Amino acid sequence: MKIGILGGGQLARMLVESSYKYDPEFKILAKEENSPAGKIVREVITGDWNDEKCLELFAEGCDVVTLENEFIDYKKIEYIEKLGKKVYPSSGVIRLIQDKLVQKETICALGINVADFSSAENKEDIKNFAAAHGYPVVLKSRTMGYDGKGNYLVESEADIDEAYNSLSKRGKLMCESFIRFEKEIAVQAVRNPQGEIKIYPVVETIQKNHICHLVKASGELFGSLKEKVEAISVKILERLDYVGTLGIEMFLKDNDTIIVNELAPRVHNSGHYTIEGCFTSQFENHIRAVLSLPPGNTDMVIKSAVMINILGERDGKAEIKGLSGLLKHDNVYLHLYGKEETRKERKMGHITVLGEDLYDAVRTAEQCREAVDI
Amino acid sequence: MKIGILGGGQLARMLVESSYKYDPEFKILAKEENSPAGKIVREVITGDWNDEKCLELFAEGCDVVTLENEFIDYKKIEYIEKLGKKVYPSSGVIRLIQDKLVQKETICALGINVADFSSAENKEDIKNFAAAHGYPVVLKSRTMGYDGKGNYLVESEADIDEAYNSLSKRGKLMCESFIRFEKEIAVQAVRNPQGEIKIYPVVETIQKNHICHLVKASGELFGSLKEKVEAISVKILERLDYVGTLGIEMFLKDNDTIIVNELAPRVHNSGHYTIEGCFTSQFENHIRAVLSLPPGNTDMVIKSAVMINILGERDGKAEIKGLSGLLKHDNVYLHLYGKEETRKERKMGHITVLGEDLYDAVRTAEQCREAVDI
């Protein structure tokens, strides 16, 4: 069984690491040589996924194809499907998620809470949206946004010109109401082609500069929200006829109102803790789904888990320091992504801490992050 | 950091799988193309480790070298060391373990219980040993034995001719008293170059036809033996100045007498359950030791774990069947080794079951083994 993965980043790498035990072969399509995933598989196509010749080369010999990001145009995925290959999640799913306006419409149509939104074809649209819903307005690129890139917080009419001019270069835009949330929460949900579903615990995510900084997972943390989040997850998975792991980012407001913010049609940074923290990781479960196998147990193996990202702090050749100091702690796990160049705020790796007490685990995670340098 | 592994079997494969997260490069020396480990690394030397040219090619560029079996002559390991490479465990360790007579002498000299033993240069030696210690006598090849191969149970004088003639072709022999044990138990112990040691729980191993069939691990199982086994382990590790994971096979007699049977200077089949069953697996801890990192927590994540081997049942091309039936159980894990040919009694993979109750886990493991075919 040969699994093709579109993309060679850390998510692809962890998909591969988690599932060699099932003895699949992997074929990676990566933009550059020595990508994180490309370094640990034997078959790599280096090229551009917008190039159909390259897609053909990649798809050849694959029994099934999956992806690690939502940036490849759904039409390119359709192209692979037309070559006779199953792609999970499918082009149809990516079409509904890739464009954030279409995504919001899709979620909204399920009766799930989302922020007020509308398309923003021009500056007038933004002004009208603000008149109806008030400031601040979040102006967003409809495609290709991540880690805050492609978002602009419009606090008053005075910001509209700059916001529009800076973002409209990136393509079509949309407006959203700014949600004054208490917490950002997330969940990973997995579904296989047979429709079997498993859902991970709800976690809290802490962002710094719009990038995921820390994730807190604990069976007890959002126990009362579990049912609501699961109901939302199932609705979305089934509406999309989704196959694989889906990341769902949400806002929590007034302690029990859940507002879905964004979907990630792939394994997600908020679920990295599942590698050690759950009986089956989001990565393994994604591959199980792609292989039409039953999803594994998503329960936690211990009361609490905390994941902290290791972001680059300088530009240059990556070199990890402080490993021994980190690993002398029990139940602290390091994952390096094998990126050869470090850059400010680039995701270079992550640390997961398991423990009985969530707040101890958070403290240990913060200390451990301080102990390493890359 | 480039780690060379002598051997490309399933143990090497699981070493690789467990430690890509530290972003080492791996270089494998394997006898054949498409070895289990060779299939998941980018750099493979295919050749014979008795060929010094091949060892040179292999060692080139490695920062450190380790091994997955004790069959490579310690002089070949010395040869690699003379090329200026650190090998863990070292040629000195392998010299003391490789020859089972020398191994027994080494363990015995530490005041640790072993079966009565002596060398057997000829048939007369066997007769004399039996006269002193009684029948049955276990006649053993001093080197290259595994899974019962190289052992012969001499029940009376009438067996000596056949035993001697069949085994002496394999090289030098030794005699041991046959131990009427209650249970076979085992432990994995890990030590790094700085002398830091961690020891896994004591497990019970069930053999079928001299091949490991099933391993039972449970925090409670041998609680009363924990201290004794740990003391034995530490003595051996320190005497050998051992670096890496060491497997220790023991007999349990009269409920509290521990007799060391054999050492395996590597990760060991009795420790495969640690991948999911413990906070840090024997494989990861071996690589941590080889990289001079602190060993991780060897405690179990759950009360019980059971590992059952998947042995081939026919000769031919391997093809796994029954995966869905297996994976529909919660907390059941499959590891396939990627061997292209199945053979009767060949180790093709294993299943681990985690659970609160050991006997439930044993039942599930047996059922799951029945569910798959390879």
XYZ file of C-alpha atoms in Angstrom:
748
model
C 0.000 0.000 0.000
C 1.535 3.272 -1.109
C 0.310 6.511 0.459
C 1.060 9.780 -1.296
C 1.263 12.916 0.817
C 0.933 16.336 -0.789
C 3.418 18.406 1.184
C 6.580 17.557 3.042
C 6.351 19.602 6.230
C 6.219 18.569 9.862
C 2.636 17.371 9.637
C 3.544 14.978 6.838
C 6.608 13.937 8.825
C 4.558 13.047 11.886
C 2.019 11.183 9.734
C 4.895 9.054 8.452
C 6.508 8.522 11.859
C 3.216 7.460 13.386
C 2.358 4.835 10.844
C 5.441 3.007 9.628
C 4.182 0.307 11.973
C 1.474 -0.505 9.421
C 4.180 -0.899 6.794
C 2.836 1.408 4.126
C 5.180 2.948 1.601
C 5.138 6.726 1.439
C 5.631 9.050 -1.488
C 6.001 12.720 -0.687
C 5.505 15.717 -2.947
C 7.581 18.521 -1.473
C 8.626 21.921 -2.739
C 12.227 21.522 -1.713
C 14.896 18.882 -1.168
C 15.343 17.663 2.399
C 11.879 18.612 3.572
C 10.959 17.400 7.081
C 8.970 14.455 5.709
C 11.197 13.956 2.691
C 14.102 13.193 5.039
C 12.407 10.116 6.456
C 10.897 8.480 3.385
C 12.506 6.809 0.426
C 10.393 8.290 -2.353
C 10.170 12.031 -2.827
C 9.027 14.106 -5.769
C 10.503 17.569 -5.516
C 8.386 20.068 -7.379
C 5.398 22.369 -7.526
C 1.933 20.995 -6.943
C 0.537 23.551 -9.360
C 2.411 21.774 -12.120
C 0.218 18.991 -13.489
C 3.169 17.034 -14.844
C 4.546 16.995 -11.334
C 1.198 15.836 -9.937
C 1.146 12.992 -12.444
C 4.626 11.911 -11.438
C 3.594 12.074 -7.818
C 0.308 10.224 -8.180
C 1.846 7.398 -10.174
C 1.933 4.244 -8.104
C 0.051 5.738 -5.136
C -2.880 3.691 -3.868
C -4.298 6.645 -1.977
C -3.324 10.281 -1.576
C -3.664 12.609 1.401
C -2.467 16.085 2.251
C -0.991 18.060 5.085
C -2.334 21.522 4.258
C -5.258 23.239 2.636
C -3.248 25.479 0.328
C -3.247 23.274 -2.719
C -6.043 24.442 -5.023
C -8.954 21.993 -4.897
C -8.832 21.864 -8.689
C -5.393 20.293 -8.468
C -6.807 17.690 -6.119
C -9.598 17.121 -8.615
C -6.889 16.600 -11.208
C -5.355 13.824 -9.096
C -8.801 12.297 -8.623
C -9.293 12.344 -12.387
C -6.098 10.314 -12.652
C -8.091 7.623 -10.853
C -6.663 8.156 -7.356
C -8.664 8.449 -4.149
C -7.713 11.589 -2.252
C -8.668 11.968 1.426
C -9.898 14.515 2.243
C -11.361 14.892 -1.245
C -11.340 17.855 -3.634
C -14.983 18.421 -2.723
C -14.073 18.850 0.945
C -11.138 21.116 0.163
C -13.350 23.236 -2.098
C -15.709 23.877 0.807
C -12.910 24.627 3.301
C -10.240 26.337 1.223
C -12.230 29.502 0.638
C -13.023 30.789 4.122
C -16.201 32.476 2.910
C -17.536 29.216 1.485
C -16.336 27.452 4.645
C -18.284 29.857 6.887
C -21.386 29.507 4.711
C -21.113 25.740 4.938
C -20.759 25.702 8.730
C -23.449 28.340 9.188
C -25.890 26.323 7.069
C -25.565 23.502 9.613
C -26.972 25.774 12.321
C -23.590 26.025 14.026
C -22.597 29.362 15.562
C -20.059 31.369 13.620
C -19.083 35.040 13.774
C -21.140 37.327 11.541
C -19.470 37.412 8.174
C -19.816 38.612 4.632
C -17.727 38.898 1.520
C -15.718 42.101 1.038
C -15.294 42.878 -2.624
C -14.352 46.483 -1.935
C -13.875 49.051 0.811
C -17.555 49.953 0.739
C -18.442 46.385 1.729
C -16.232 46.684 4.807
C -17.851 49.971 5.760
C -21.314 48.482 5.338
C -20.374 45.409 7.370
C -19.095 47.616 10.195
C -22.267 49.681 10.073
C -24.327 46.538 10.540
C -22.132 44.695 13.055
C -19.873 47.335 14.625
C -16.111 47.591 14.976
C -13.684 45.922 15.264
C -14.004 43.994 12.012
C -11.633 41.203 11.088
C -10.697 41.550 7.435
C -9.470 38.208 6.118
C -7.999 36.765 2.965
C -10.455 34.128 1.815
C -7.613 31.749 0.936
C -4.035 30.987 1.924
C -4.166 32.546 5.389
C -2.426 30.876 8.336
C -0.895 31.843 11.675
C -2.516 35.291 11.410
C -1.081 35.899 7.966
C -3.895 37.209 5.805
C -5.811 38.757 8.731
C -6.140 42.435 9.569
C -7.988 43.835 12.583
C -9.937 46.891 11.427
C -10.623 48.881 14.582
C -12.263 51.870 12.979
C -13.070 53.354 9.593
C -9.584 54.918 9.563
C -8.009 51.458 9.204
C -10.012 50.379 6.175
C -7.740 51.814 3.495
C -4.583 50.194 4.810
C -6.292 46.929 5.643
C -7.866 46.639 2.227
C -4.788 47.717 0.319
C -2.440 45.368 2.175
C -4.681 42.298 2.055
C -6.320 42.631 -1.359
C -2.969 41.790 -2.993
C -3.432 38.296 -1.553
C -6.736 37.720 -3.348
C -10.401 37.903 -2.394
C -11.397 39.143 1.050
C -14.139 38.727 3.616
C -15.259 40.473 6.790
C -15.968 38.906 10.148
C -17.132 40.303 13.454
C -14.436 40.276 16.071
C -15.409 37.819 18.794
C -14.622 38.848 22.361
C -13.962 35.303 23.473
C -12.897 33.978 26.853
C -10.867 31.157 25.453
C -9.791 29.663 22.207
C -10.520 25.975 22.141
C -9.980 23.279 19.564
C -10.759 19.676 18.842
C -9.595 17.034 16.416
C -12.145 14.673 14.960
C -11.527 11.687 12.736
C -13.797 9.817 10.334
C -13.112 6.960 7.951
C -14.808 6.212 4.612
C -17.175 3.812 6.361
C -18.424 6.729 8.494
C -16.873 5.623 11.791
C -16.052 8.660 13.927
C -13.880 9.312 16.975
C -13.383 12.660 18.636
C -10.483 13.786 20.805
C -10.835 15.779 24.024
C -11.498 19.509 23.749
C -8.312 21.482 24.348
C -7.479 25.075 25.115
C -5.084 26.789 22.744
C -2.985 29.802 23.680
C -1.778 31.905 20.761
C 1.135 34.326 20.729
C 1.339 36.689 17.758
C -1.432 34.652 16.128
C 0.705 31.485 16.246
C -0.191 28.514 18.380
C 2.036 28.766 21.447
C 0.678 26.252 23.922
C -2.090 23.661 24.084
C -3.652 22.424 27.302
C -5.392 19.074 27.288
C -7.060 17.546 30.278
C -9.972 15.190 30.537
C -11.566 17.506 33.068
C -10.897 20.813 31.340
C -13.990 21.150 29.200
C -16.001 18.175 30.378
C -19.240 20.168 30.258
C -18.622 21.175 26.630
C -17.804 17.686 25.458
C -21.278 16.847 24.181
C -21.755 20.154 22.399
C -18.359 19.983 20.724
C -18.919 16.392 19.695
C -22.289 17.255 18.186
C -20.716 20.099 16.201
C -17.867 17.843 15.062
C -20.172 15.072 13.889
C -22.379 17.531 11.974
C -19.370 18.947 10.140
C -17.723 15.581 9.428
C -20.943 14.159 8.049
C -21.898 17.229 6.022
C -18.471 17.121 4.368
C -18.413 13.334 4.034
C -14.989 13.925 5.526
C -12.250 11.288 5.649
C -9.213 11.768 7.878
C -8.436 13.959 10.874
C -10.118 17.376 10.926
C -8.987 20.212 13.186
C -11.752 22.518 14.428
C -10.800 25.848 16.001
C -13.439 27.436 18.167
C -14.062 30.402 20.445
C -15.600 29.904 23.855
C -17.807 32.778 25.005
C -19.809 33.269 28.175
C -18.474 29.899 29.355
C -20.785 27.795 27.255
C -21.303 29.383 23.856
C -19.191 27.769 21.199
C -18.433 29.665 18.011
C -16.616 27.805 15.272
C -13.753 29.889 13.952
C -11.951 27.779 11.367
C -11.607 24.266 10.032
C -8.272 22.693 9.146
C -8.789 19.731 6.802
C -5.776 17.869 8.174
C -3.956 17.024 11.355
C -3.543 20.155 13.433
C -1.048 21.789 15.762
C -3.643 21.689 18.557
C -3.496 17.884 18.374
C 0.231 17.252 18.579
C -0.178 16.372 22.255
C -2.115 13.275 21.159
C 1.122 11.506 20.161
C 1.977 10.771 23.763
C -1.177 12.041 25.456
C -3.775 9.773 23.839
C -4.066 6.071 23.185
C -4.029 6.770 19.442
C -2.523 9.925 17.981
C -4.260 12.235 15.505
C -1.559 11.244 13.012
C -2.069 7.514 13.321
C -5.828 7.990 13.201
C -5.549 10.087 10.055
C -3.600 7.312 8.360
C -5.998 4.681 9.686
C -8.879 6.629 8.135
C -7.053 7.055 4.838
C -6.484 3.274 4.818
C -10.195 2.647 5.608
C -9.263 1.161 8.986
C -11.281 1.732 12.174
C -10.180 4.797 14.160
C -8.376 4.072 17.438
C -9.200 5.158 20.964
C -8.919 8.941 21.339
C -8.963 8.972 25.152
C -6.039 10.389 27.072
C -3.567 7.994 28.702
C -3.090 10.357 31.644
C -4.984 13.238 33.227
C -3.156 16.108 31.567
C -0.974 16.929 28.619
C 0.552 20.217 27.563
C 2.134 20.938 24.195
C 4.371 23.920 23.638
C 5.724 24.897 20.246
C 9.402 25.477 19.624
C 9.518 28.478 17.313
C 12.758 29.734 15.828
C 14.188 32.828 17.460
C 16.762 33.828 14.877
C 17.516 33.295 11.210
C 20.223 30.775 10.300
C 21.254 27.172 10.352
C 19.243 25.178 12.875
C 21.137 23.601 15.733
C 19.387 22.192 18.760
C 20.923 22.885 22.165
C 19.817 21.940 25.642
C 18.487 18.448 24.918
C 19.873 16.868 28.074
C 18.403 19.548 30.280
C 15.051 18.957 28.663
C 15.044 15.165 28.714
C 16.132 14.813 32.307
C 12.501 15.591 33.191
C 10.254 12.550 33.292
C 7.390 12.460 30.805
C 8.708 15.274 28.688
C 8.818 14.540 24.966
C 10.606 16.405 22.240
C 9.758 16.407 18.551
C 12.142 18.041 16.137
C 10.929 18.551 12.588
C 14.272 18.300 10.876
C 14.184 21.772 9.307
C 17.667 22.744 8.301
C 17.138 26.480 8.578
C 15.702 28.178 11.618
C 13.785 31.436 11.187
C 12.060 33.759 13.597
C 8.667 32.246 14.504
C 9.199 29.225 12.266
C 7.791 26.031 13.772
C 10.934 23.973 14.423
C 9.575 21.401 16.838
C 7.413 20.954 19.887
C 7.528 19.653 23.432
C 4.811 17.636 25.107
C 4.574 17.189 28.859
C 2.355 14.559 30.462
C 1.289 14.761 34.081
C -1.402 14.332 36.654
C -1.728 18.054 37.282
C -2.388 20.405 34.380
C -0.822 23.458 35.949
C 2.362 21.615 36.894
C 2.528 20.387 33.314
C 2.148 23.949 31.997
C 4.982 25.122 34.255
C 7.227 22.235 33.191
C 6.434 22.916 29.541
C 7.364 26.589 29.858
C 10.611 25.694 31.678
C 11.490 23.068 29.108
C 10.878 25.475 26.259
C 13.300 27.881 27.927
C 15.883 25.105 28.262
C 16.244 24.507 24.528
C 17.533 26.701 21.777
C 17.365 26.018 18.075
C 23.995 13.454 14.098
C 24.216 10.268 12.067
C 23.567 6.937 13.782
C 24.772 3.766 12.113
C 22.933 0.547 12.878
C 24.559 -2.820 12.213
C 21.651 -4.911 10.995
C 18.421 -4.065 9.235
C 15.834 -6.240 10.975
C 12.750 -5.353 12.960
C 14.727 -4.227 15.988
C 16.627 -1.710 13.885
C 13.334 -0.670 12.308
C 11.715 0.041 15.647
C 14.816 1.932 16.818
C 14.427 4.167 13.769
C 10.660 4.600 14.130
C 10.982 5.531 17.787
C 13.549 8.250 17.339
C 12.992 10.177 14.149
C 11.550 12.745 16.527
C 15.095 13.614 17.603
C 15.969 14.172 13.947
C 19.002 11.933 13.669
C 20.034 10.562 10.303
C 20.274 6.792 10.098
C 22.596 4.607 8.108
C 21.814 0.907 8.041
C 24.090 -2.005 7.206
C 21.829 -4.824 6.055
C 22.482 -8.142 4.384
C 19.758 -7.698 1.808
C 17.864 -5.024 -0.099
C 14.537 -3.951 1.371
C 15.305 -5.028 4.900
C 12.723 -3.964 7.510
C 14.845 -1.018 8.659
C 16.301 -0.343 5.236
C 12.798 0.388 3.946
C 12.362 3.369 6.249
C 15.735 5.100 6.072
C 17.423 6.920 3.241
C 20.923 5.505 3.598
C 21.530 1.781 3.399
C 24.700 -0.197 2.814
C 23.812 -3.640 1.529
C 26.545 -6.113 2.315
C 28.237 -8.460 4.721
C 29.475 -7.195 8.068
C 32.299 -9.674 7.936
C 33.689 -7.740 4.989
C 35.906 -4.965 6.317
C 35.548 -2.878 3.157
C 31.808 -2.948 3.756
C 32.278 -1.930 7.394
C 34.399 1.013 6.277
C 31.746 2.134 3.831
C 29.154 1.789 6.540
C 31.087 3.581 9.277
C 31.967 6.517 7.051
C 30.063 9.582 8.155
C 28.494 7.928 11.209
C 28.846 9.854 14.462
C 28.000 6.802 16.513
C 27.237 3.164 15.731
C 24.910 0.715 17.436
C 23.652 -2.766 16.698
C 20.507 -4.819 16.787
C 21.979 -8.275 17.388
C 24.911 -10.003 19.017
C 25.924 -12.089 16.023
C 28.496 -9.765 14.568
C 31.922 -10.890 15.761
C 33.230 -8.521 18.432
C 36.441 -8.233 16.419
C 34.478 -6.597 13.631
C 33.105 -4.129 16.143
C 36.663 -3.524 17.306
C 37.498 -2.830 13.681
C 34.841 -0.116 13.547
C 36.144 1.317 16.813
C 39.630 1.424 15.350
C 38.209 3.530 12.533
C 37.590 6.088 15.264
C 33.875 5.456 15.772
C 32.122 4.983 19.097
C 30.082 1.799 19.126
C 27.398 1.251 21.776
C 27.386 -1.381 23.168
C 31.154 -1.634 22.648
C 33.250 -4.497 21.296
C 34.324 -5.183 24.879
C 30.710 -5.748 25.922
C 29.950 -7.909 22.909
C 33.095 -9.978 23.592
C 31.787 -10.795 27.061
C 28.251 -11.587 25.893
C 28.709 -13.146 22.467
C 30.290 -16.343 23.753
C 27.723 -17.790 26.140
C 30.418 -19.485 28.202
C 32.251 -16.217 28.761
C 28.875 -14.546 29.403
C 27.997 -17.073 32.107
C 31.433 -16.711 33.696
C 31.011 -12.941 33.724
C 27.568 -13.066 35.340
C 28.607 -15.772 37.790
C 31.622 -13.743 38.901
C 29.197 -11.010 40.019
C 27.641 -13.422 42.528
C 24.448 -13.645 40.448
C 22.690 -17.036 40.241
C 23.120 -18.902 36.975
C 22.584 -22.547 36.070
C 25.599 -24.809 36.613
C 27.649 -24.715 33.456
C 30.917 -25.802 31.916
C 32.525 -25.906 28.540
C 32.008 -29.041 26.419
C 34.951 -29.667 24.160
C 33.969 -33.272 23.540
C 31.408 -35.935 24.427
C 33.352 -36.906 27.531
C 32.883 -33.405 28.944
C 29.127 -33.787 28.593
C 29.202 -37.150 30.357
C 31.277 -35.712 33.167
C 28.996 -32.710 33.519
C 25.979 -35.005 33.766
C 27.717 -37.137 36.359
C 28.291 -34.059 38.486
C 24.968 -32.275 37.940
C 22.532 -34.914 36.695
C 20.322 -35.085 33.620
C 18.795 -33.383 31.722
C 21.710 -31.338 30.441
C 21.244 -28.451 28.037
C 23.933 -28.619 25.373
C 24.372 -25.199 23.776
C 26.301 -23.603 20.976
C 28.480 -20.992 22.624
C 27.767 -18.510 19.834
C 25.067 -17.690 17.277
C 22.193 -19.405 19.068
C 18.745 -17.806 19.129
C 15.117 -18.892 19.465
C 16.215 -22.348 20.580
C 18.474 -22.794 17.573
C 21.805 -24.093 18.853
C 20.278 -25.764 21.930
C 19.800 -29.490 22.510
C 18.180 -31.045 25.551
C 20.224 -34.100 26.534
C 17.902 -36.246 28.641
C 20.182 -39.201 29.117
C 23.535 -40.556 28.013
C 21.847 -42.070 24.955
C 21.260 -38.537 23.551
C 24.860 -37.392 23.777
C 26.050 -38.673 20.397
C 23.275 -37.037 18.406
C 23.336 -33.852 20.440
C 27.079 -33.448 20.083
C 27.186 -34.370 16.416
C 24.343 -32.053 15.428
C 25.514 -29.026 17.424
C 29.295 -29.281 17.093
C 28.968 -28.275 13.424
C 27.895 -24.842 14.696
C 31.114 -24.279 16.663
C 32.161 -24.593 20.292
C 29.729 -25.988 22.840
C 28.905 -25.724 26.524
C 26.782 -27.634 29.018
C 24.212 -26.219 31.386
C 21.985 -27.768 34.015
C 18.352 -27.785 33.015
C 16.463 -25.446 35.330
C 13.016 -26.587 36.428
C 11.647 -23.086 36.570
C 8.169 -21.863 37.403
C 8.276 -18.952 35.071
C 10.487 -17.303 32.561
C 10.830 -13.636 33.298
C 12.715 -10.825 31.647
C 13.647 -7.217 32.100
C 15.084 -4.440 29.975
C 17.579 -2.081 31.525
C 19.112 0.998 29.987
C 22.284 2.917 30.801
C 23.919 5.880 29.129
C 27.647 6.724 28.923
C 27.285 8.999 31.951
C 26.155 5.975 33.970
C 22.505 6.977 34.354
C 20.318 3.870 34.618
C 16.596 3.141 34.251
C 14.990 -0.253 34.540
C 11.677 -1.399 33.084
C 9.129 -3.531 34.951
C 9.796 -7.258 35.233
C 7.703 -9.174 32.705
C 6.703 -12.778 32.226
C 7.563 -14.341 28.887
C 5.772 -17.340 27.434
C 7.716 -19.297 24.822
C 6.315 -21.650 22.206
C 8.817 -23.888 20.433
C 11.589 -21.852 22.076
C 10.322 -18.662 20.425
C 8.881 -15.780 22.387
C 5.120 -16.093 22.028
C 3.616 -13.722 24.544
C 4.830 -11.199 27.115
C 2.815 -10.125 30.144
C 3.643 -6.822 31.769
C 1.879 -5.462 34.788
C 3.072 -3.196 37.537
C 1.738 -5.644 40.084
C 2.970 -8.860 38.501
C 6.398 -9.189 40.070
C 6.330 -6.321 42.533
C 8.132 -8.382 45.174
C 10.969 -9.218 42.757
C 11.478 -5.656 41.606
C 14.323 -4.854 43.984
C 16.176 -8.097 43.352
C 15.892 -7.768 39.585
C 16.970 -4.145 39.694
C 20.016 -5.026 41.789
C 20.975 -7.752 39.308
C 20.466 -5.387 36.385
C 22.574 -2.622 37.880
C 25.397 -5.046 38.704
C 25.495 -6.320 35.143
C 25.193 -2.902 33.489
C 27.974 -1.489 35.626
C 30.276 -4.491 35.297
C 29.961 -4.257 31.516
C 30.131 -0.448 31.445
C 27.126 -1.028 29.229
C 25.575 1.655 27.034
C 22.131 1.149 25.527
C 19.201 -1.125 26.287
C 20.089 -4.580 27.634
C 17.642 -7.480 27.677
C 18.012 -9.890 30.604
C 16.253 -13.260 30.439
C 15.759 -15.009 33.751
C 14.187 -18.069 35.300
C 12.028 -17.746 38.381
C 12.203 -20.721 40.743
C 10.506 -21.384 44.077
C 8.741 -18.033 43.652
C 11.660 -15.900 44.666
C 14.890 -17.366 43.317
C 16.076 -15.588 40.221
C 18.482 -17.330 37.880
C 19.876 -15.308 35.001
C 19.609 -17.276 31.777
C 20.885 -15.033 29.017
C 21.771 -11.473 28.182
C 20.802 -9.783 24.927
C 23.019 -6.732 24.299
C 20.266 -4.867 22.481
C 16.579 -4.111 22.551
C 14.669 -7.304 23.131
C 11.428 -8.984 22.098
C 10.334 -9.055 25.741
C 10.332 -5.243 25.677
C 8.251 -4.523 22.596
C 5.270 -3.808 24.835
C 7.123 -0.710 26.081
C 6.311 1.171 22.848
C 2.754 1.780 23.979
C 2.934 0.369 27.493
C 5.581 2.646 29.006
C 6.194 6.367 29.075
C 9.420 5.822 27.120
C 9.993 2.754 24.957
C 13.052 0.511 25.114
C 13.808 1.657 21.559
C 13.713 5.362 22.307
C 15.735 4.810 25.465
C 18.344 2.845 23.546
C 18.757 5.727 21.117
C 18.770 8.245 23.958
C 21.610 6.283 25.587
C 23.531 6.044 22.327
C 23.184 9.831 21.976
C 24.363 10.342 25.594
C 20.955 11.720 26.574
C 19.229 10.970 29.885
C 17.037 7.863 29.828
C 13.295 8.503 29.964
C 10.690 7.257 32.414
C 10.319 3.468 32.223
C 7.056 3.276 34.172
C 3.961 1.848 32.566
C 1.240 4.231 31.363
C -1.481 1.769 32.348
C -1.819 -1.228 34.664
C -1.256 -3.988 32.131
C 0.207 -4.633 28.728
C 0.413 -7.845 26.736
C 2.536 -8.393 23.639
C 1.953 -11.301 21.321
C 4.205 -12.110 18.389
C 2.888 -12.579 14.886
C 4.883 -15.476 13.483
C 4.555 -16.589 9.894
C 2.485 -19.720 9.352
C 3.444 -20.557 5.805
C 6.199 -19.865 3.312
C 5.541 -17.270 0.628
C 4.894 -13.637 -0.093
C 3.691 -11.792 2.983
C 0.228 -10.291 2.884
C -1.507 -9.048 5.968
C -5.201 -9.835 6.342
C -7.652 -9.056 9.104
C -6.432 -5.574 10.011
C -9.892 -4.090 10.478
C -10.988 -6.886 12.766
C -7.906 -6.289 14.862
C -8.035 -2.514 15.040
C -11.697 -2.284 15.945
C -10.596 -3.177 19.485
C -9.621 -0.196 21.598
C -6.020 -0.056 22.799
C -4.805 -2.770 20.476
C -1.668 -1.885 18.528
C -0.185 -3.600 15.536
C 3.424 -3.466 14.406
C 4.341 -4.943 11.065
C 8.015 -5.336 10.290
C 7.794 -4.972 6.528
C 9.268 -8.368 5.702
C 8.390 -9.207 2.136
C 8.494 -12.973 2.583
C 6.644 -14.820 5.286
C 8.054 -18.109 6.593
C 6.890 -20.564 9.207
C 7.793 -19.160 12.651
C 9.399 -16.037 11.180
C 8.762 -12.934 13.285
C 6.562 -10.829 10.990
C 5.103 -8.395 13.478
C 3.572 -8.118 16.915
C 0.426 -6.950 18.653
C 0.310 -5.070 21.932
C -2.817 -4.779 24.051
C -3.132 -2.262 26.886
C -5.695 -2.631 29.629
C -6.566 -2.372 33.260
C -6.843 -6.125 33.723
C -3.956 -8.378 32.725
C -6.021 -11.461 32.044
C -8.491 -9.573 29.862
C -5.532 -8.202 27.953
C -4.123 -11.711 27.461
C -7.480 -12.906 26.122
C -7.769 -9.932 23.766
C -4.208 -10.494 22.568
C -4.874 -14.146 21.774
C -8.104 -13.240 19.946
C -6.395 -10.494 17.984
C -3.582 -12.804 16.965
C -6.189 -15.210 15.638
C -7.853 -12.392 13.696
C -4.835 -11.650 11.507
C -3.069 -13.698 8.937
C 0.181 -12.883 7.213
